[in-house]
mmCIF file of C-alpha atoms in Angstrom:
data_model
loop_
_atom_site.group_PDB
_atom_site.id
_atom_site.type_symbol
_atom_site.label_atom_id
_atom_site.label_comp_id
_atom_site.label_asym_id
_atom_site.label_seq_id
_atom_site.Cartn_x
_atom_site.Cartn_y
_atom_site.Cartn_z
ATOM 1 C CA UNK H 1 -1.542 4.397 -7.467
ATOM 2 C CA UNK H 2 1.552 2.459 -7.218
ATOM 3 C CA UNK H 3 2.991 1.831 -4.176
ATOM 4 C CA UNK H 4 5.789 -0.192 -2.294
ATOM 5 C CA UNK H 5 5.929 -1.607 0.788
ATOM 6 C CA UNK H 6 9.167 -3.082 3.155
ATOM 7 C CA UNK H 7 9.483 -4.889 6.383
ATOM 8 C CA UNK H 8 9.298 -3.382 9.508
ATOM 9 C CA UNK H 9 13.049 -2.399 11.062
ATOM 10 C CA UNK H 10 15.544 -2.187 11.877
ATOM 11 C CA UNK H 11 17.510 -5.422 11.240
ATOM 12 C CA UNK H 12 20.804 -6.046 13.478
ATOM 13 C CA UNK H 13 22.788 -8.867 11.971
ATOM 14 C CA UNK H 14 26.001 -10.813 13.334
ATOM 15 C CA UNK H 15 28.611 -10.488 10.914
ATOM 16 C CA UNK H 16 28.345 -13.626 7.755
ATOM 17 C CA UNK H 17 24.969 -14.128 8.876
ATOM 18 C CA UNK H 18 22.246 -14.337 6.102
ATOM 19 C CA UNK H 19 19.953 -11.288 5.058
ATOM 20 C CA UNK H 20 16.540 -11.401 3.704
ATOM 21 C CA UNK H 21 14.791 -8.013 3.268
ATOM 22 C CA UNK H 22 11.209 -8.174 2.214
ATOM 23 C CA UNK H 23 9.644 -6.091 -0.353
ATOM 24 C CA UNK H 24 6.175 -6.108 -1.976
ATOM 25 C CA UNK H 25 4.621 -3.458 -4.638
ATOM 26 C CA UNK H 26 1.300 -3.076 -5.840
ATOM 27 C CA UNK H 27 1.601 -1.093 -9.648
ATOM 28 C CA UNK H 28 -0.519 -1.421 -12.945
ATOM 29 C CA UNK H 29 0.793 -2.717 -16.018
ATOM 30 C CA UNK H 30 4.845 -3.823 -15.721
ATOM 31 C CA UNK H 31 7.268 -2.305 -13.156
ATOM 32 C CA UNK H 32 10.480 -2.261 -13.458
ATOM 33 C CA UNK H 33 12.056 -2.874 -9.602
ATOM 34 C CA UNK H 34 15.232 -1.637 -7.995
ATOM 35 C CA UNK H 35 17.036 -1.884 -4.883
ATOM 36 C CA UNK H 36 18.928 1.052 -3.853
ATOM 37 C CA UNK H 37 20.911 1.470 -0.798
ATOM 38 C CA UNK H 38 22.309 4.815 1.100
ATOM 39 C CA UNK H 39 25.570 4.910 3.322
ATOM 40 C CA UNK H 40 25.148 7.846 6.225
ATOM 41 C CA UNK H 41 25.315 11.131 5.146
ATOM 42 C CA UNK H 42 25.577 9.578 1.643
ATOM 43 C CA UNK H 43 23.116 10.146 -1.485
ATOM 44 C CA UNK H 44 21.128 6.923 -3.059
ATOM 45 C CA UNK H 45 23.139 4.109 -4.690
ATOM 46 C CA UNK H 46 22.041 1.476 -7.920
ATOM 47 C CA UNK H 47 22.271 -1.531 -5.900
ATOM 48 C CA UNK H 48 20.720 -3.629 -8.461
ATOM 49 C CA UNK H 49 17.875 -3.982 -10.670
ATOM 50 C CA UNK H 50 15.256 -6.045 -12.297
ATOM 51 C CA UNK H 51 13.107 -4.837 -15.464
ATOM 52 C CA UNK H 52 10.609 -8.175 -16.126
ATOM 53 C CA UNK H 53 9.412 -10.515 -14.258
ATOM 54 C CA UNK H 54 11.617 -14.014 -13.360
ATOM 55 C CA UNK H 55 14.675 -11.509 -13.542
ATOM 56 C CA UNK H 56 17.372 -12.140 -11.094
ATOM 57 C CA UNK H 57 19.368 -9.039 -10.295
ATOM 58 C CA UNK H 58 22.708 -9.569 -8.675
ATOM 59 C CA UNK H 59 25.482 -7.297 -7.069
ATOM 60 C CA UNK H 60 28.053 -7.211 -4.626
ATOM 61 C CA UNK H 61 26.508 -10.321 -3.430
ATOM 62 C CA UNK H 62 23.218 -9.380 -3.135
ATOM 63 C CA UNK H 63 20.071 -10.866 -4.892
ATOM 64 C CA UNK H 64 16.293 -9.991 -5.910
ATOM 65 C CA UNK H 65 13.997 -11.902 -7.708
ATOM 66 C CA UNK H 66 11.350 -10.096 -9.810
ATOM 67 C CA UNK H 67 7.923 -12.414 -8.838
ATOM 68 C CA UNK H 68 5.125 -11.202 -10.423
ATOM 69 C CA UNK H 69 2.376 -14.186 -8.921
ATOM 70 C CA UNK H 70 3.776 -12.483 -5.798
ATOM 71 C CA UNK H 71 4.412 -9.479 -6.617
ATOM 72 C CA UNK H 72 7.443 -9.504 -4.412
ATOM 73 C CA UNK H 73 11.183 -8.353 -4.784
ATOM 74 C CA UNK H 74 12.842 -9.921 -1.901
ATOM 75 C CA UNK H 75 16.630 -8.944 -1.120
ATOM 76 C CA UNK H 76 19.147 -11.406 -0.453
ATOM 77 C CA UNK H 77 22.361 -12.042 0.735
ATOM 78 C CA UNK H 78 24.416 -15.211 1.877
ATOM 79 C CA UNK H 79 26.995 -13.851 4.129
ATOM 80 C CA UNK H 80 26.719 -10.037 5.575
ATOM 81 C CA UNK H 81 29.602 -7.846 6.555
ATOM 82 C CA UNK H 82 30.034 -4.671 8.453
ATOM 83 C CA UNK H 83 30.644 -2.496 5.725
ATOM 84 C CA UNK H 84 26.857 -3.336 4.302
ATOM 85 C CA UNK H 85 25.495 -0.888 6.891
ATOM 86 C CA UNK H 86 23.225 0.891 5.629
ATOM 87 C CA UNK H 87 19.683 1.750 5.165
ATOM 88 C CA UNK H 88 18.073 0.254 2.203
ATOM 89 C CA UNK H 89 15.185 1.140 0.018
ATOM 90 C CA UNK H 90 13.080 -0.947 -2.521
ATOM 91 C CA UNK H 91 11.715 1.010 -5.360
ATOM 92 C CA UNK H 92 9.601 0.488 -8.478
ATOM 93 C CA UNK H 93 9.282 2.301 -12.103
ATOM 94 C CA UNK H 94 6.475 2.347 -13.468
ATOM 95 C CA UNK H 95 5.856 1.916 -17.553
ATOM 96 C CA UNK H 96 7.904 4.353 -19.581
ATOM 97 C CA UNK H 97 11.654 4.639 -18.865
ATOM 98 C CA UNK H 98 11.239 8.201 -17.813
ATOM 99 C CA UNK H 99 8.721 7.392 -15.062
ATOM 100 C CA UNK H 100 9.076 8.479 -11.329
ATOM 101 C CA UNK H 101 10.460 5.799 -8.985
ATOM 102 C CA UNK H 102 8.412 4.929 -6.526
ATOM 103 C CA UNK H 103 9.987 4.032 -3.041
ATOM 104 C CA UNK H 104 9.230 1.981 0.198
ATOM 105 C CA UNK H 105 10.058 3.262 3.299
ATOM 106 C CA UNK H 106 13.732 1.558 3.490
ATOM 107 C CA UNK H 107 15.113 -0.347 6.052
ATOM 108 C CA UNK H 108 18.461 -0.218 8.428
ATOM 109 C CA UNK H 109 20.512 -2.529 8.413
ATOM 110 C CA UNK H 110 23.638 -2.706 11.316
ATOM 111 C CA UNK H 111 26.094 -5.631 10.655
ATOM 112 C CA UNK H 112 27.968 -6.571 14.296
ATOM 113 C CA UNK H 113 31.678 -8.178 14.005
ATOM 114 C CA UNK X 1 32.506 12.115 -15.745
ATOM 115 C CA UNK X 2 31.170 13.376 -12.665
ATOM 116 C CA UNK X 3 28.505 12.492 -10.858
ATOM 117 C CA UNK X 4 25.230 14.093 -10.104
ATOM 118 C CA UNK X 5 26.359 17.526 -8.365
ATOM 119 C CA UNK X 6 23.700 19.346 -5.124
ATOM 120 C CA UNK X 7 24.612 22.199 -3.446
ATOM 121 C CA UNK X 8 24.770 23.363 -1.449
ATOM 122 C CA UNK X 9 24.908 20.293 0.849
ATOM 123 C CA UNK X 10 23.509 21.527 4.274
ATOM 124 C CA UNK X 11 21.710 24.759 4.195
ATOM 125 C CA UNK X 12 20.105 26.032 7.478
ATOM 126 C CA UNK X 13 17.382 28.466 7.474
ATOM 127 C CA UNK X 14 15.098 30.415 9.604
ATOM 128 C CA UNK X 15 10.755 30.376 9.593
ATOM 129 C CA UNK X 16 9.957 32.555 6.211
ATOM 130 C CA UNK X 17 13.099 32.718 4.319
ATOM 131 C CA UNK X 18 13.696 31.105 1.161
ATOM 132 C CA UNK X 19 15.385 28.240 0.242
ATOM 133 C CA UNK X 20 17.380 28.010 -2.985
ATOM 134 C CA UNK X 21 18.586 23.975 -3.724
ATOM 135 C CA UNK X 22 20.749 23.297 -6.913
ATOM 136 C CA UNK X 23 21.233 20.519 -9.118
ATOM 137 C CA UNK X 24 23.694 19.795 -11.630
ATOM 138 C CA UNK X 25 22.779 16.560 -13.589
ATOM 139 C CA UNK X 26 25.627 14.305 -14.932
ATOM 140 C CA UNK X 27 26.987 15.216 -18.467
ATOM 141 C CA UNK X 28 24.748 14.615 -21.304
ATOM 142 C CA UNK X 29 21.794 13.802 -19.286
ATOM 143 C CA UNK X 30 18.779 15.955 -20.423
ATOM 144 C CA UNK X 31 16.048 14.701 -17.423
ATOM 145 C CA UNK X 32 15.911 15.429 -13.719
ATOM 146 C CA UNK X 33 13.854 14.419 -10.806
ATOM 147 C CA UNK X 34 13.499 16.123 -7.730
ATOM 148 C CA UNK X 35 12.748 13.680 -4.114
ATOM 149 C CA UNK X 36 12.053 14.883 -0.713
ATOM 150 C CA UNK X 37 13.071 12.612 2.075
ATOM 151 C CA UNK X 38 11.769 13.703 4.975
ATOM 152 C CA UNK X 39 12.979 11.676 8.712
ATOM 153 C CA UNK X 40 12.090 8.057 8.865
ATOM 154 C CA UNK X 41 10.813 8.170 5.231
ATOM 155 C CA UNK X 42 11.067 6.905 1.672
ATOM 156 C CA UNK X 43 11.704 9.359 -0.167
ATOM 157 C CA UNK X 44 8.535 10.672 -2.444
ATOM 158 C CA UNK X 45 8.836 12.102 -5.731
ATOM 159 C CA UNK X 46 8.109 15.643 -6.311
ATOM 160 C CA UNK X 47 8.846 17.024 -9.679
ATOM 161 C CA UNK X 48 10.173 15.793 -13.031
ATOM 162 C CA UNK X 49 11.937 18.426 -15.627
ATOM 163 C CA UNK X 50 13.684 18.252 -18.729
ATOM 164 C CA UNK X 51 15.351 21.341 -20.254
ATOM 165 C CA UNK X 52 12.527 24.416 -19.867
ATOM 166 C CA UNK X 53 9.772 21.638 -19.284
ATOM 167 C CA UNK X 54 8.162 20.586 -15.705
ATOM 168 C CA UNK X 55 6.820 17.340 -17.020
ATOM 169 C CA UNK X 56 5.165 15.929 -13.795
ATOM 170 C CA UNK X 57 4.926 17.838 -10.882
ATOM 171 C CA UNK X 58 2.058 15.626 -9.391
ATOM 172 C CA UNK X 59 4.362 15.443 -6.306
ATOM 173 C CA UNK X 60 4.800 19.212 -5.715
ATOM 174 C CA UNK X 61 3.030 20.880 -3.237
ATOM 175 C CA UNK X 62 0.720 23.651 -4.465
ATOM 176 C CA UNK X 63 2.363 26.587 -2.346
ATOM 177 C CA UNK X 64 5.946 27.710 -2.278
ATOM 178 C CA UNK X 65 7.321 25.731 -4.165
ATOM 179 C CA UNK X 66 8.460 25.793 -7.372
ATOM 180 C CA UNK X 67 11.215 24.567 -9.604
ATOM 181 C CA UNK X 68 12.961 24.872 -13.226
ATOM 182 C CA UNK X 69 15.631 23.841 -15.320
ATOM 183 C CA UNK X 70 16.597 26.186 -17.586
ATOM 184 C CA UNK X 71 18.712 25.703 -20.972
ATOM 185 C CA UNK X 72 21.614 26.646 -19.263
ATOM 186 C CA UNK X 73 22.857 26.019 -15.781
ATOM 187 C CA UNK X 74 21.322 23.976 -13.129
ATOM 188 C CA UNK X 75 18.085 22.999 -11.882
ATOM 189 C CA UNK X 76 16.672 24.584 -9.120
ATOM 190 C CA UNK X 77 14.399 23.832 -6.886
ATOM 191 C CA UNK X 78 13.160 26.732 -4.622
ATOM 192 C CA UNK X 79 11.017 26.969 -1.550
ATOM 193 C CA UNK X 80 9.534 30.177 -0.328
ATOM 194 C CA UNK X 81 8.714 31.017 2.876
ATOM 195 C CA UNK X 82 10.443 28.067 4.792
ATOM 196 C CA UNK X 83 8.029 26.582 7.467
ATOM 197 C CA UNK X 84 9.597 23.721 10.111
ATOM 198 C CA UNK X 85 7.723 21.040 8.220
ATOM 199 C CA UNK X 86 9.838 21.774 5.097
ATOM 200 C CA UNK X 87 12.996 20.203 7.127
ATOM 201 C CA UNK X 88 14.369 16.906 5.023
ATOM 202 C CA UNK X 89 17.048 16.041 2.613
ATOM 203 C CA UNK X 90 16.275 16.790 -0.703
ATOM 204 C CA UNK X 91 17.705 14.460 -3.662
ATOM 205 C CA UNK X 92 17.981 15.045 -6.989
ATOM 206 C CA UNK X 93 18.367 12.543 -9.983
ATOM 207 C CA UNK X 94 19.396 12.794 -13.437
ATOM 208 C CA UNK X 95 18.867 10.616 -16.131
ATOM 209 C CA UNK X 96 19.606 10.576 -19.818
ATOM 210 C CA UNK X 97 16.339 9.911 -22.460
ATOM 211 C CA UNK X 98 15.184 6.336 -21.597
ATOM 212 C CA UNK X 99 17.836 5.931 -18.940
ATOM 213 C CA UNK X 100 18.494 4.882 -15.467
ATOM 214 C CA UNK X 101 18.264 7.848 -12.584
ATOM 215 C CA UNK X 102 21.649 8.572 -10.887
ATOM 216 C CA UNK X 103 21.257 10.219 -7.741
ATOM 217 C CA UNK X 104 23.210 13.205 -6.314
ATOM 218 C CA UNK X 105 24.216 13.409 -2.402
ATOM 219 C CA UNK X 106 21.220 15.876 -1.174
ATOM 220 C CA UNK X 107 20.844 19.033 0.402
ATOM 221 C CA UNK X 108 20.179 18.642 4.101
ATOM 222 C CA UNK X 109 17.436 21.628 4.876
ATOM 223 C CA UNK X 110 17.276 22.309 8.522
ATOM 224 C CA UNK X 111 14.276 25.139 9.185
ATOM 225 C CA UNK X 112 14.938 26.704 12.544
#
């Protein structure tokens, strides 16, 4: 069955430092892959998505790259602050647009000042 | 347009009561999925409904719990006969046909 899988945490980060979050999936056929992230006591948030592979999704700063040879999703961003706290979870749909979403086990993140 | 609407947000119950979790999905969206996330977890998919149909309930366990989303009103997800295990938050998503999932806060379920 599908399946996704995320680094190890947590992660503690000095503020403007640079993130990578790692993310691999194993599915059949062609995923489409999210990122979502959730703030403490908060429900799950669209971070940002990618539906075929070679997309680049983009929010807020962040970045993912949908690699199929690796079948990888890796999260990115430049410059971390303290407000991007918060636990995040890679995810993947399988085919048909009504599918479940499959998640990893998300990771927390704590930004210092 | 509101969001995705759970309530009740915490609910606290004791060994062998029941446990009644609502859903209200987001205005014209016809499909919602249930998630449990239980503590230090993903969350894992339990049931999929659209209007008076459980379409996948490959992640429901067998026993005690059930769920349905009638014509009118919310979805509900229900759990009978609470055990401690059955402590987690519980998410629900909605979607429109061919659409993205938009989550809802959760329902914290604390079994004491």
């Amino acid at each position: 069955g599908d399946s996704v899988t995320q680094m190890e945490g947590p992660v503690t980060l000095s503020e403007e430092a640079f993130l990578t979050i790692n993310c691999t999936y194993t599915a059949t056929g062609y995923p489409s892959l999210f990122w979502y992230v959730q703030y403490p006591g908060e429900g799950l948030q669209l971070l940002l998505k990618a539906t075929k592979a070679d997309d680049k999704g983009s929010n807020k700063g962040f970045e993912a790259t949908y690699r199929k040879e690796t079948t990888s999703f890796h999260l990115e961003k430049g410059s971390v602050q303290v407000s991007d706290s918060a636990v995040y979870f890679c995810a993947l749909r399988g085919a048909g647009a009504n599918s479940k979403l499959t998640f990893g086990k998300g990771i927390t993140l704590s930004v210092r000042p | 347009n509101a969001g995705v609407m759970q309530n009740p947000r915490h609910l606290v119950r004791r060994r062998g009561q029941e446990a009644r979790l609502r859903c209200s999905p987001m205005k014209g969206h016809s499909h919602v999925y249930w998630y449990r996330q239980l503590p230090e977890e993903g969350l894992k998919f339990m049931v999929y409904l659209q209007k008076e149909n459980i379409i996948d309930e490959s992640g429901m366990p067998k026993e005690r719990f059930s769920a349905e989303f009638p014509k009118e009103g919310p979805s509900i997800l229900r759990i009978q006969q609470v055990v401690r295990g059955d402590s987690a938050a519980y998410f629900c998503a909605s979607s429109p046909p061919q659409g993205m999932q938009f989550f809802g806060p959760g329902t914290r379920l604390t079994v004491l």
